[in-house]
Amino acid sequence: MKKYKIALIKGDGIGAEIVEEAVKVLDSISVNSGFELDYKEYLMGGAAIDVEGVPLPDETIKGAMDADAVLFGAIGGEKWDSLPRELRPESGLLKFRKALNVYSNLRPVSVYDELINASTLKSEIIRGVDLMVVRELTGGIYFGEPRGREGDKAFNTMVYSIDEIKRIAKVAFEVASKRRKKVCSVDKANVLDVSQLWRDTVEEVAKDYPDVSLSHMYVDNAAMQLIRDPKQFDVMLTGNIFGDILSDEASMLSGSIGLLPSASIGGNTAIYEPIHGSAPDIAGQGVANPIATIASAGMMLRYSLNEIEAATKIEEAIKKALSDGYRTQDIASFDAKEVCSTSEMGSIIANFASKL
Ligand code: NAD
């Protein structure tokens, strides 16, 4: 039987609760689908700071590099917010993405028909939304130098090289060529030099993809258009900070940030994680929605392990749980037949998946 090595990083806050449910679902289908998953747990974020004094221990990087894929929860929390920036959980995650060279973050946003009323937007605006944010993940203002604080000023630098833009643009065009063949590149070229380079370089890359249409949109307009008419988008190509913000916004099209998965790819080992954070406000209460993480596990099967049938089982099981009326608290007010806890939702999806 095929055996895959999975590095599990639960992290902080709701991280452990949601990753455990994703593992439950994976375990419910793996053996019947003809493969075994060999999990090894590693520390990151606040959990690592408490034990090792640093947010990203070397062992975690080594373990991840040695694995076939990383399944990740979330990191961060108030307890560590007063530490110097380099020692905070978030710095560990940024370094981790850089170390694994996962420069490309894929964030699919689709609206489950069953939750059409869960969004704050009108159903006719969001029914049928199916877009993919392709976000650059290891460059831009989150990594640029110089950065720091001097006297009464603080500064960061938004920097991109042509090579960095080219490789993420290629990912966007490749993804679009397997979808509805439209790329909308988001920038702020009317104000930022780095955005003008972004736009010029994306235009160059587009020449290699004559079947894919390219448009450009300023980020402020994109934020507005996402709410006005989200169905116009197929693939949205963005730099690091713009994608971070726009994909949180886009998550609300689906009704809850607890529903959306992501894949961070580009290096040898990919990272699969929900788009949300560690949600300290609900940690330990058993109310977190595990679907984003379970769907991330599905993306892991599809993109890193090439277990397409098993990935489809997870996607179908999530839909069935929702269409049967099972809801966690964040989506509870919408056509709920039964409001369930984090672990009940995991068990329901695992049970459905095992029968597919
Ligand atoms: P957050 O995404 O953790 O939470 C935002 C809101 O969404 C909260 O009200 C939370 O309860 C809710 N929410 C998030 N996930 C949910 C889920 N699965 N089910 C139900 N509700 C959910 O963002 P935040 O509050 O801005 O940040 C909290 C901490 O997480 C901070 O320390 C931040 O730095 C960190 N963070 C980590 C990541 C990551 O690990 N990738 C990403 C974003 C933020």
XYZ file of C-alpha atoms and ligand atoms in Angstrom:
400
model
C 0.000 0.000 0.000
C 1.214 3.521 -0.794
C 2.440 5.442 2.236
C 2.759 9.216 2.484
C 4.586 11.229 5.122
C 2.525 14.115 6.441
C 3.988 16.806 8.702
C 1.253 18.018 11.041
C 1.550 21.476 12.559
C -1.371 22.295 14.810
C -0.094 25.651 16.083
C -2.110 27.799 18.481
C -5.679 28.751 19.369
C -8.167 26.618 17.447
C -5.281 25.015 15.487
C -5.291 21.717 17.378
C -9.102 21.372 17.284
C -9.399 21.847 13.538
C -6.349 19.802 12.498
C -7.600 16.861 14.579
C -10.864 16.884 12.615
C -9.036 16.961 9.288
C -6.977 13.952 10.395
C -10.179 12.174 11.429
C -11.594 12.676 7.928
C -8.359 11.624 6.206
C -8.201 8.477 8.338
C -11.782 7.592 7.481
C -10.926 7.217 3.784
C -7.198 6.531 3.442
C -6.968 2.755 3.782
C -10.097 2.113 1.704
C -8.649 4.409 -0.950
C -5.430 2.369 -1.087
C -2.981 4.516 0.861
C -1.716 5.113 4.375
C -0.776 8.401 5.984
C 2.141 8.523 8.356
C 1.767 11.664 10.488
C 4.528 13.365 12.422
C 3.766 16.388 14.576
C 5.925 19.508 14.723
C 5.754 22.708 16.730
C 5.357 26.216 15.384
C 4.152 29.604 16.550
C 3.311 30.254 20.188
C 3.345 26.534 20.945
C 6.979 26.411 19.798
C 7.910 29.599 21.663
C 6.583 28.107 24.916
C 8.639 24.919 24.527
C 11.701 25.909 22.491
C 11.874 29.701 22.885
C 11.586 30.309 19.116
C 8.534 30.362 16.805
C 10.092 28.107 14.169
C 12.423 25.361 15.458
C 14.920 23.904 12.935
C 13.378 20.494 13.506
C 10.076 21.776 12.109
C 11.702 22.985 8.892
C 13.622 19.697 8.505
C 10.549 17.581 9.222
C 8.463 19.549 6.727
C 11.104 19.275 4.024
C 11.286 15.547 4.585
C 7.482 15.122 4.314
C 5.284 14.681 1.238
C 3.058 17.530 2.439
C 2.380 19.764 5.440
C -1.069 20.072 6.997
C -1.172 23.239 9.056
C -3.673 24.736 11.520
C -3.003 28.343 12.534
C -0.663 30.297 14.793
C -0.741 33.391 16.944
C -2.379 34.852 20.020
C -2.274 37.761 22.429
C 0.043 35.926 24.810
C 2.943 36.359 22.361
C 2.018 39.769 20.900
C 4.363 41.727 23.152
C 7.485 39.805 22.037
C 9.917 41.472 19.612
C 8.607 41.002 16.053
C 11.191 38.349 15.019
C 10.194 36.189 17.970
C 6.447 36.354 17.375
C 4.449 33.399 15.995
C 3.663 35.242 12.726
C 7.392 35.665 11.993
C 7.759 31.899 12.335
C 5.078 31.332 9.698
C 6.602 33.840 7.271
C 10.040 32.220 7.689
C 8.501 28.789 7.246
C 6.910 29.745 3.896
C 10.203 31.263 2.772
C 12.213 28.199 3.896
C 9.935 25.869 1.918
C 9.923 28.345 -0.986
C 6.139 28.141 -1.301
C 5.824 31.340 -3.290
C 2.345 30.649 -4.552
C -0.800 30.588 -2.443
C -3.946 29.208 -4.086
C -7.177 30.249 -2.420
C -10.296 28.903 -4.088
C -13.511 30.712 -3.209
C -16.770 29.074 -4.113
C -20.204 29.397 -2.651
C -21.930 26.246 -1.431
C -25.507 26.345 -2.724
C -26.631 25.032 0.663
C -25.215 28.150 2.324
C -26.431 30.671 -0.206
C -28.229 32.536 2.574
C -25.196 32.506 4.844
C -23.552 35.373 3.016
C -24.294 38.963 3.893
C -24.701 39.547 0.141
C -27.832 38.911 -1.925
C -28.151 35.383 -3.291
C -28.338 36.517 -6.936
C -24.942 38.200 -6.549
C -23.141 35.185 -5.118
C -24.873 32.095 -6.542
C -22.358 30.363 -8.785
C -19.291 32.295 -7.581
C -16.197 30.238 -8.336
C -12.931 32.122 -8.278
C -9.331 31.446 -7.350
C -7.039 33.971 -5.723
C -3.425 33.267 -6.697
C -1.439 35.220 -4.140
C 2.328 35.732 -4.165
C 3.486 34.520 -0.770
C 7.203 34.953 -0.177
C 7.878 38.498 -1.370
C 6.432 41.995 -1.325
C 6.044 44.244 1.667
C 5.930 41.435 4.245
C 9.530 40.541 3.420
C 11.075 43.659 1.857
C 14.144 45.389 3.294
C 14.785 47.900 4.705
C 12.192 47.687 7.408
C 12.191 48.997 10.925
C 11.692 51.901 13.234
C 13.752 55.021 13.627
C 12.735 57.702 16.094
C 9.183 58.730 15.362
C 9.055 56.835 12.034
C 8.504 53.235 11.001
C 8.865 51.815 7.516
C 8.502 48.730 5.338
C 9.499 48.206 1.734
C 7.372 46.763 -1.031
C 9.797 45.132 -3.420
C 9.362 42.605 -6.246
C 11.872 41.410 -8.830
C 10.910 40.527 -12.389
C 11.682 36.850 -11.676
C 9.422 36.791 -8.629
C 6.570 38.319 -10.631
C 7.121 36.017 -13.590
C 6.943 32.793 -11.598
C 3.726 33.713 -9.777
C 2.160 35.029 -12.989
C 2.931 31.693 -14.673
C 1.105 29.877 -11.873
C -1.932 32.110 -12.381
C -1.998 31.532 -16.146
C -1.529 27.765 -15.710
C -4.388 27.641 -13.202
C -6.591 29.789 -15.458
C -5.894 27.617 -18.494
C -7.525 24.713 -16.607
C -10.483 26.885 -15.555
C -12.439 29.594 -17.392
C -9.292 31.074 -18.959
C -9.420 34.543 -17.418
C -6.742 36.230 -15.311
C -7.386 39.524 -13.572
C -4.118 40.929 -12.239
C -4.519 43.214 -9.238
C -2.096 46.065 -8.562
C -1.816 49.753 -7.721
C 0.110 50.761 -10.835
C -1.336 54.271 -10.803
C 0.659 55.007 -7.640
C 3.349 52.375 -6.977
C 6.486 51.757 -9.074
C 6.568 48.170 -7.911
C 3.028 47.736 -9.277
C 4.018 49.164 -12.669
C 6.793 46.533 -12.877
C 4.227 43.936 -11.818
C 1.840 45.010 -14.590
C 4.539 45.139 -17.314
C 5.881 41.715 -16.331
C 2.440 40.091 -16.211
C 1.818 41.478 -19.737
C 5.012 39.755 -20.897
C 4.072 36.402 -19.339
C 0.594 36.635 -20.880
C 2.142 36.399 -24.363
C 2.906 32.710 -23.658
C -0.769 32.029 -22.907
C -2.753 33.253 -25.933
C -5.838 31.256 -24.855
C -6.083 33.065 -21.527
C -7.453 36.599 -21.418
C -5.740 39.110 -19.153
C -7.194 42.183 -17.495
C -5.741 44.527 -14.885
C -7.524 46.085 -11.952
C -6.416 48.519 -9.258
C -6.639 46.948 -5.838
C -9.134 49.473 -4.482
C -11.462 48.823 -7.415
C -10.937 45.050 -6.995
C -12.075 45.293 -3.378
C -15.242 47.009 -4.582
C -15.852 44.716 -7.586
C -15.555 41.603 -5.388
C -18.656 42.730 -3.544
C -20.465 44.307 -6.514
C -20.114 41.456 -9.011
C -17.874 38.598 -7.836
C -18.924 36.317 -10.702
C -16.857 38.394 -13.147
C -13.678 36.821 -11.678
C -12.027 33.543 -12.604
C -8.391 33.828 -11.432
C -7.285 36.897 -9.452
C -3.507 37.306 -9.483
C -2.176 39.378 -6.592
C 0.939 40.340 -4.675
C 1.331 39.287 -1.075
C -0.449 42.013 0.887
C -3.222 42.649 -1.673
C -4.026 38.921 -1.798
C -4.019 38.654 1.965
C -6.650 41.355 2.262
C -8.763 40.488 -0.794
C -8.994 36.793 0.048
C -10.332 37.564 3.530
C -12.881 39.816 1.863
C -13.719 37.108 -0.673
C -14.222 34.615 2.155
C -17.335 36.476 3.181
C -18.911 35.673 -0.194
C -19.038 32.089 1.078
C -20.550 33.082 4.416
C -17.709 32.316 6.829
C -13.946 32.466 6.931
C -14.169 29.009 8.520
C -15.033 27.457 5.145
C -12.099 28.363 2.942
C -8.996 26.248 2.334
C -5.661 27.115 0.770
C -2.622 25.478 -0.769
C 0.827 27.045 -0.670
C 2.931 25.563 -3.427
C 6.080 26.142 -5.429
C 8.807 24.400 -3.425
C 9.385 20.689 -2.864
C 6.863 20.389 -0.056
C 3.532 22.196 -0.143
C 1.623 23.578 2.856
C -2.140 23.150 3.196
C -3.956 25.397 5.629
C -7.237 27.212 6.225
C -7.144 30.889 5.291
C -8.204 31.975 8.777
C -6.075 32.555 11.837
C -5.974 30.957 15.265
C -9.255 32.602 16.372
C -8.270 33.021 20.042
C -11.750 34.401 20.789
C -13.301 30.946 20.282
C -10.343 28.642 21.050
C -11.042 25.711 23.338
C -14.819 26.092 23.115
C -15.401 23.407 20.499
C -17.252 25.823 18.211
C -14.670 26.428 15.469
C -15.670 25.413 11.970
C -13.262 22.661 10.835
C -14.435 22.711 7.187
C -11.666 25.049 5.935
C -9.046 22.681 7.320
C -10.837 19.541 6.125
C -11.098 21.085 2.654
C -7.375 21.961 2.869
C -6.692 18.269 3.542
C -8.710 17.563 0.377
C -6.491 19.961 -1.580
C -3.461 18.142 -0.150
C -4.749 14.836 -1.535
C -5.466 16.418 -4.911
C -2.368 18.558 -5.460
C 0.484 16.919 -3.504
C -0.465 13.239 -3.278
C -2.404 12.964 -6.529
C -5.140 10.968 -4.757
C -7.910 12.533 -6.806
C -10.667 10.068 -5.928
C -10.058 10.477 -2.208
C -9.961 14.272 -2.609
C -13.332 14.159 -4.337
C -14.736 12.070 -1.472
C -13.802 14.814 0.977
C -15.346 17.527 -1.187
C -18.550 15.511 -1.612
C -18.746 14.682 2.088
C -18.498 18.369 3.019
C -21.319 19.200 0.596
C -23.470 16.385 1.979
C -22.961 17.516 5.579
C -24.077 21.009 4.582
C -26.994 19.891 2.424
C -28.207 17.665 5.272
C -28.376 20.780 7.422
C -25.394 20.277 9.744
C -23.908 23.606 10.804
C -21.215 24.857 13.154
C -22.009 28.010 15.097
C -20.486 30.481 12.605
C -23.022 29.388 9.969
C -25.716 28.248 12.383
C -28.399 30.749 11.592
C -28.724 29.603 8.004
C -31.107 26.703 7.378
C -29.590 24.670 10.210
C -31.118 21.308 10.971
C -28.579 20.649 13.659
C -25.924 22.885 15.195
C -22.834 20.840 15.901
C -19.525 21.205 17.652
C -16.155 21.172 15.902
C -15.656 17.492 16.607
C -19.237 16.519 15.700
C -18.846 18.228 12.327
C -15.561 16.338 11.792
C -17.219 13.025 12.650
C -20.205 13.691 10.366
C -17.964 14.508 7.404
C -15.693 11.523 8.165
C -18.704 9.235 8.309
C -20.078 10.478 4.964
C -16.641 10.307 3.333
C -16.101 6.719 4.474
C -19.343 5.632 2.764
C -18.569 7.236 -0.615
P -8.820 35.026 12.718
O -8.949 34.540 11.324
O -8.121 34.159 13.680
O -10.281 35.366 13.297
C -11.126 36.343 12.701
C -12.573 36.060 13.115
O -13.042 34.892 12.423
C -12.730 35.756 14.601
O -13.942 36.287 15.046
C -12.775 34.240 14.670
O -13.514 33.724 15.760
C -13.440 33.892 13.337
N -12.967 32.590 12.828
C -11.743 32.320 12.333
N -11.661 31.023 12.009
C -12.842 30.466 12.317
C -13.358 29.145 12.218
N -12.645 28.121 11.726
N -14.636 28.914 12.641
C -15.390 29.924 13.110
N -14.947 31.207 13.222
C -13.683 31.472 12.834
O -8.082 36.461 12.615
P -7.601 37.454 13.761
O -8.587 37.465 14.883
O -7.285 38.694 13.057
O -6.223 36.848 14.282
C -6.111 35.987 15.416
C -4.659 35.468 15.483
O -4.401 34.640 14.347
C -3.621 36.570 15.447
O -2.595 36.235 16.339
C -3.132 36.557 14.006
O -1.817 37.045 13.855
C -3.213 35.082 13.689
N -3.338 34.757 12.270
C -2.730 33.609 11.875
C -2.867 33.190 10.572
C -2.235 31.879 10.182
O -1.845 31.116 11.045
N -2.147 31.572 8.904
C -3.635 33.930 9.666
C -4.288 35.084 10.111
C -4.133 35.495 11.429
